[in-house]
CSV table of C-alpha atoms and ligand atoms in Angstrom, one decimal:
chain,number,residue,atom,x,y,z
A,918,UNK,CA,0.0,0.0,0.0
A,919,UNK,CA,1.7,3.2,-1.2
A,920,UNK,CA,2.5,5.6,1.7
A,921,UNK,CA,0.9,9.0,0.7
A,922,UNK,CA,3.0,12.0,1.8
A,923,UNK,CA,2.0,15.6,1.3
A,924,UNK,CA,5.2,17.7,0.6
A,925,UNK,CA,5.9,21.0,2.2
A,926,UNK,CA,5.2,22.8,-1.0
A,927,UNK,CA,1.8,21.0,-1.4
A,928,UNK,CA,0.9,22.0,2.2
A,929,UNK,CA,1.7,25.6,1.4
A,930,UNK,CA,-0.3,25.5,-1.9
A,931,UNK,CA,-3.3,24.0,-0.1
A,932,UNK,CA,-3.1,26.7,2.7
A,933,UNK,CA,-3.1,29.5,0.1
A,934,UNK,CA,-6.1,28.1,-1.7
A,935,UNK,CA,-8.1,27.4,1.4
A,936,UNK,CA,-7.4,30.8,2.8
A,937,UNK,CA,-8.5,32.4,-0.5
A,938,UNK,CA,-11.6,30.3,-0.5
A,939,UNK,CA,-12.5,31.3,3.0
A,940,UNK,CA,-11.5,35.0,2.7
A,941,UNK,CA,-14.1,35.8,0.0
A,942,UNK,CA,-17.7,35.4,1.3
A,943,UNK,CA,-21.0,36.8,0.1
A,944,UNK,CA,-22.2,39.5,2.5
A,945,UNK,CA,-24.5,37.8,4.9
A,946,UNK,CA,-27.3,40.3,4.4
A,947,UNK,CA,-27.6,39.3,0.8
A,948,UNK,CA,-27.9,35.6,1.5
A,949,UNK,CA,-30.2,36.3,4.5
A,950,UNK,CA,-32.7,38.2,2.4
A,951,UNK,CA,-33.6,35.0,0.7
A,952,UNK,CA,-34.8,33.7,4.1
A,953,UNK,CA,-37.1,36.6,4.8
A,954,UNK,CA,-40.8,36.6,4.3
A,955,UNK,CA,-42.8,35.6,1.2
A,956,UNK,CA,-41.6,37.0,-2.1
A,957,UNK,CA,-43.2,37.0,-5.5
A,958,UNK,CA,-41.6,35.1,-8.4
A,959,UNK,CA,-40.1,38.3,-9.7
A,960,UNK,CA,-38.6,39.3,-6.3
A,961,UNK,CA,-37.2,35.8,-5.9
A,962,UNK,CA,-35.5,36.0,-9.3
A,963,UNK,CA,-34.1,39.5,-8.5
A,964,UNK,CA,-32.7,38.1,-5.2
A,965,UNK,CA,-31.0,35.2,-6.9
A,966,UNK,CA,-29.6,37.6,-9.5
A,967,UNK,CA,-28.2,39.8,-6.7
A,968,UNK,CA,-26.8,36.7,-5.0
A,969,UNK,CA,-25.3,35.4,-8.3
A,970,UNK,CA,-23.7,38.8,-8.9
A,971,UNK,CA,-22.0,38.7,-5.4
A,972,UNK,CA,-21.0,35.1,-6.1
A,973,UNK,CA,-19.3,36.0,-9.4
A,974,UNK,CA,-17.4,38.8,-7.6
A,975,UNK,CA,-16.3,36.3,-4.9
A,976,UNK,CA,-15.2,33.8,-7.5
A,977,UNK,CA,-13.2,36.4,-9.4
A,978,UNK,CA,-11.4,37.4,-6.2
A,979,UNK,CA,-10.7,33.8,-5.3
A,980,UNK,CA,-9.4,33.1,-8.8
A,981,UNK,CA,-7.0,36.1,-8.6
A,982,UNK,CA,-5.6,34.5,-5.4
A,983,UNK,CA,-4.7,31.2,-7.2
A,984,UNK,CA,-0.9,31.2,-7.4
A,985,UNK,CA,0.2,31.8,-10.9
A,986,UNK,CA,-3.2,32.8,-12.3
A,987,UNK,CA,-2.3,36.5,-12.7
A,988,UNK,CA,0.9,35.6,-14.5
A,989,UNK,CA,-1.2,33.9,-17.3
A,990,UNK,CA,-1.9,35.7,-20.6
A,991,UNK,CA,-4.6,38.3,-19.8
A,992,UNK,CA,-6.9,37.1,-22.5
A,993,UNK,CA,-6.5,33.5,-21.2
A,994,UNK,CA,-7.4,34.8,-17.7
A,995,UNK,CA,-10.7,36.1,-19.1
A,996,UNK,CA,-11.3,33.0,-21.1
A,997,UNK,CA,-10.8,30.8,-17.9
A,998,UNK,CA,-13.1,33.0,-15.8
A,999,UNK,CA,-15.9,33.2,-18.4
A,1000,UNK,CA,-15.6,29.5,-19.2
A,1001,UNK,CA,-15.8,28.4,-15.6
A,1002,UNK,CA,-18.0,31.1,-14.1
A,1003,UNK,CA,-21.3,29.0,-14.1
A,1004,UNK,CA,-19.6,25.8,-12.9
A,1005,UNK,CA,-17.6,27.6,-10.1
A,1006,UNK,CA,-20.8,29.3,-9.0
A,1007,UNK,CA,-22.9,26.1,-8.9
A,1008,UNK,CA,-20.1,24.2,-7.2
A,1009,UNK,CA,-19.6,27.0,-4.6
A,1010,UNK,CA,-23.4,27.4,-4.2
A,1011,UNK,CA,-23.9,23.7,-3.5
A,1012,UNK,CA,-21.0,23.7,-1.0
A,1013,UNK,CA,-22.1,26.9,0.8
A,1014,UNK,CA,-25.9,26.5,0.5
A,1015,UNK,CA,-25.8,23.5,2.8
A,1016,UNK,CA,-23.5,25.1,5.3
A,1017,UNK,CA,-24.7,28.7,5.3
A,1018,UNK,CA,-28.3,27.9,5.7
A,1019,UNK,CA,-29.2,26.4,9.1
A,1020,UNK,CA,-31.0,23.1,8.5
A,1021,UNK,CA,-34.6,24.3,9.0
A,1022,UNK,CA,-34.0,27.1,6.4
A,1023,UNK,CA,-32.9,24.8,3.6
A,1024,UNK,CA,-36.6,24.1,2.8
A,1025,UNK,CA,-37.4,27.8,2.7
A,1026,UNK,CA,-34.4,28.5,0.5
A,1027,UNK,CA,-35.2,25.6,-1.7
A,1028,UNK,CA,-38.8,26.9,-1.9
A,1029,UNK,CA,-37.5,30.3,-3.0
A,1030,UNK,CA,-35.3,28.8,-5.7
A,1031,UNK,CA,-38.2,26.7,-7.0
A,1032,UNK,CA,-40.5,29.8,-7.1
A,1033,UNK,CA,-38.1,32.1,-9.0
A,1034,UNK,CA,-39.1,31.5,-12.6
A,1035,UNK,CA,-36.4,28.8,-13.1
A,1036,UNK,CA,-38.1,26.0,-15.1
A,1037,UNK,CA,-38.5,22.5,-13.6
A,1038,UNK,CA,-36.2,20.9,-16.2
A,1039,UNK,CA,-33.4,23.0,-14.7
A,1040,UNK,CA,-34.4,22.7,-11.1
A,1041,UNK,CA,-34.3,18.9,-11.1
A,1042,UNK,CA,-30.7,18.5,-12.3
A,1043,UNK,CA,-29.7,21.5,-10.1
A,1044,UNK,CA,-31.0,19.8,-6.9
A,1045,UNK,CA,-29.7,16.4,-8.0
A,1046,UNK,CA,-26.2,18.0,-8.3
A,1047,UNK,CA,-26.7,19.8,-5.0
A,1048,UNK,CA,-27.6,16.5,-3.2
A,1049,UNK,CA,-24.7,14.7,-4.8
A,1050,UNK,CA,-22.3,17.4,-3.5
A,1051,UNK,CA,-23.8,17.2,0.0
A,1052,UNK,CA,-23.5,13.4,-0.1
A,1053,UNK,CA,-19.7,13.6,-0.6
A,1054,UNK,CA,-19.2,15.4,2.7
A,1055,UNK,CA,-16.2,17.3,1.3
A,1056,UNK,CA,-13.6,18.8,3.6
A,1057,UNK,CA,-12.8,22.5,3.2
A,1058,UNK,CA,-9.5,21.6,1.5
A,1059,UNK,CA,-11.3,19.4,-1.0
A,1060,UNK,CA,-13.9,22.1,-1.7
A,1061,UNK,CA,-11.3,24.8,-2.2
A,1062,UNK,CA,-9.0,22.7,-4.4
A,1063,UNK,CA,-11.9,21.3,-6.5
A,1064,UNK,CA,-13.1,24.9,-7.1
A,1065,UNK,CA,-9.6,26.0,-8.2
A,1066,UNK,CA,-9.3,22.9,-10.4
A,1067,UNK,CA,-12.6,23.7,-12.1
A,1068,UNK,CA,-11.5,27.3,-12.8
A,1069,UNK,CA,-8.1,26.1,-14.1
A,1070,UNK,CA,-9.5,23.8,-16.8
A,1071,UNK,CA,-7.2,24.1,-19.8
A,1072,UNK,CA,-9.8,23.2,-22.5
A,1073,UNK,CA,-12.1,26.1,-22.1
A,1074,UNK,CA,-13.1,28.0,-25.3
A,1075,UNK,CA,-10.6,30.6,-26.6
A,1076,UNK,CA,-7.8,29.6,-24.2
A,1077,UNK,CA,-4.6,30.0,-26.2
A,1078,UNK,CA,-1.8,28.7,-23.9
A,1079,UNK,CA,-3.2,25.3,-22.7
A,1080,UNK,CA,0.1,24.3,-21.4
A,1081,UNK,CA,0.4,27.2,-19.0
A,1082,UNK,CA,-3.0,26.4,-17.6
A,1083,UNK,CA,-2.2,22.7,-17.3
A,1084,UNK,CA,1.0,23.7,-15.4
A,1085,UNK,CA,-1.2,25.4,-12.8
A,1086,UNK,CA,-3.9,22.8,-12.7
A,1087,UNK,CA,-1.7,19.7,-12.4
A,1088,UNK,CA,-0.2,20.5,-8.9
A,1089,UNK,CA,-3.7,21.1,-7.6
A,1090,UNK,CA,-4.9,17.7,-9.0
A,1091,UNK,CA,-1.8,16.0,-7.4
A,1092,UNK,CA,-2.5,17.5,-3.9
A,1093,UNK,CA,-6.2,16.9,-4.1
A,1094,UNK,CA,-5.6,13.3,-4.9
A,1095,UNK,CA,-3.4,12.9,-1.9
A,1096,UNK,CA,-5.8,14.9,0.4
A,1097,UNK,CA,-8.6,12.5,-0.7
A,1098,UNK,CA,-6.5,9.4,0.1
A,1099,UNK,CA,-5.5,10.8,3.5
A,1100,UNK,CA,-9.0,12.1,4.5
A,1101,UNK,CA,-11.1,9.3,3.0
A,1102,UNK,CA,-8.9,6.2,3.6
A,1103,UNK,CA,-12.0,3.9,3.4
A,1104,UNK,CA,-12.9,5.2,0.0
A,1105,UNK,CA,-10.1,4.6,-2.6
A,1106,UNK,CA,-12.4,5.9,-5.4
A,1107,UNK,CA,-13.2,9.1,-3.5
A,1108,UNK,CA,-10.9,11.3,-5.7
A,1109,UNK,CA,-12.5,9.8,-8.9
A,1110,UNK,CA,-16.0,10.6,-7.5
A,1111,UNK,CA,-15.0,14.2,-6.9
A,1112,UNK,CA,-13.8,14.6,-10.5
A,1113,UNK,CA,-17.0,12.9,-11.6
A,1114,UNK,CA,-18.9,15.9,-10.1
A,1115,UNK,CA,-17.1,18.2,-12.6
A,1116,UNK,CA,-18.6,16.2,-15.4
A,1117,UNK,CA,-22.1,16.7,-13.9
A,1118,UNK,CA,-21.3,20.4,-13.5
A,1119,UNK,CA,-20.8,20.7,-17.3
A,1120,UNK,CA,-24.3,19.5,-17.9
A,1121,UNK,CA,-25.6,22.2,-15.5
A,1122,UNK,CA,-23.8,24.8,-17.7
A,1123,UNK,CA,-25.7,23.5,-20.6
A,1124,UNK,CA,-29.0,23.8,-18.8
A,1125,UNK,CA,-28.0,27.3,-17.5
A,1126,UNK,CA,-27.4,28.5,-21.1
A,1127,UNK,CA,-30.8,27.3,-22.1
A,1128,UNK,CA,-32.4,29.0,-19.1
A,1129,UNK,CA,-30.6,32.3,-19.9
A,1130,UNK,CA,-32.3,32.3,-23.3
A,1131,UNK,CA,-35.7,31.7,-21.9
A,1132,UNK,CA,-35.2,34.3,-19.1
A,1133,UNK,CA,-34.2,36.8,-21.8
A,1134,UNK,CA,-37.4,35.9,-23.7
A,1135,UNK,CA,-39.4,36.7,-20.6
A,1136,UNK,CA,-37.5,40.0,-20.3
A,1137,UNK,CA,-35.6,39.1,-17.1
A,1138,UNK,CA,-33.0,41.7,-16.2
A,1139,UNK,CA,-29.4,40.8,-15.3
A,1140,UNK,CA,-26.7,42.9,-13.7
A,1141,UNK,CA,-23.9,44.2,-16.0
A,1142,UNK,CA,-21.4,41.8,-14.4
A,1143,UNK,CA,-23.6,38.8,-15.1
A,1144,UNK,CA,-24.2,40.0,-18.7
A,1145,UNK,CA,-20.4,40.3,-19.1
A,1146,UNK,CA,-19.5,36.9,-17.6
A,1147,UNK,CA,-22.5,35.0,-19.1
A,1148,UNK,CA,-22.2,36.5,-22.5
A,1149,UNK,CA,-25.7,38.0,-22.3
A,1150,UNK,CA,-26.2,41.1,-24.6
B,1538,LIG,O1,-28.9,30.9,-6.2
B,1538,LIG,C1,-28.6,29.7,-6.1
B,1538,LIG,N1,-28.6,29.0,-5.0
B,1538,LIG,C2,-29.0,29.6,-3.7
B,1538,LIG,C3,-27.8,30.1,-2.9
B,1538,LIG,C4,-26.5,30.2,-3.5
B,1538,LIG,C5,-25.5,30.7,-2.7
B,1538,LIG,C6,-25.7,31.1,-1.4
B,1538,LIG,C7,-24.6,31.7,-0.6
B,1538,LIG,N2,-24.7,32.2,0.6
B,1538,LIG,N3,-23.5,32.7,0.9
B,1538,LIG,N4,-22.7,32.5,-0.1
B,1538,LIG,N5,-23.3,31.9,-1.1
B,1538,LIG,C8,-27.0,31.0,-0.8
B,1538,LIG,C9,-28.0,30.5,-1.6
B,1538,LIG,C10,-28.1,27.8,-5.2
B,1538,LIG,C11,-27.9,26.8,-4.3
B,1538,LIG,C12,-27.5,25.5,-4.7
B,1538,LIG,C13,-27.3,25.3,-6.1
B,1538,LIG,BR1,-26.7,23.7,-6.8
B,1538,LIG,C14,-27.5,26.4,-7.1
B,1538,LIG,C15,-27.9,27.6,-6.6
B,1538,LIG,C16,-28.3,28.9,-7.3
B,1538,LIG,C17,-27.1,29.4,-8.1
B,1538,LIG,C18,-27.5,30.5,-9.1
B,1538,LIG,N6,-28.6,30.2,-9.9
B,1538,LIG,S1,-28.8,30.7,-11.4
B,1538,LIG,O2,-29.7,29.8,-12.1
B,1538,LIG,O3,-27.5,30.9,-12.0
B,1538,LIG,C19,-29.6,32.2,-11.3
B,1538,LIG,C20,-29.0,33.4,-11.2
B,1538,LIG,C21,-30.0,34.5,-11.2
B,1538,LIG,C22,-31.2,34.1,-11.3
B,1538,LIG,S2,-31.3,32.4,-11.3
B,1538,LIG,C23,-29.8,29.8,-9.1
B,1538,LIG,C24,-29.5,28.6,-8.2
């Protein structure tokens, strides 16, 4: 049985990523609004849009703290952010949603999301993904590293220097693999299961793009930041 050892450098890298992941949080008042009294479908949608805008800001700040990211070609930095924005937001939402919301409230929040103009065909895969993330009981290190790995995906559209992105993503994959072995010794396939969630995330991006079109049709308004990052005119 191979003795798994995390090197000094890998410990330092994990520390930087976890600190960045913890440092940027959505202002509590924004998330709390979702728990207040009854809202109409329009108001719910507006709240989710406000939340999503804060989430994107948090994800951009987290990304900038990933060692080496700011040394990438500037256009590649934008391509990575735009290519991973929805996935990083859904991954982070699933991870935070469960923690941030005291148990009793999950139902209320779930109710708000269900009553926000998002169609059932998107709600179902979204909550299946959410439940699959919760079921993994990821540690903070695993959540932070998996989010960084998602953002540093070399094969996003318009990325020119794949190699440079791979060089940043590989060390994260190496340390995540070791962290999984050390933190889930009973589950040798745990690391593979984590990466499997990234595949499920890609299907959510597809649903999200479809939803964006239908929201546009029903004249739903988005903030300038969301229009920029989601390529909405
Ligand atoms: O809003 C969501 N939530 C609730 C949520 C998210 C984050 C925090 C939070 N608190 N502190 N930090 N973060 C709290 C509640 C949530 C939870 C699980 C999954 Br899976 C996904 C989601 C979405 C992500 C965005 N979409 S969206 O479709 O992109 C859309 C944008 C505009 C209107 S609809 C809706 C679902």
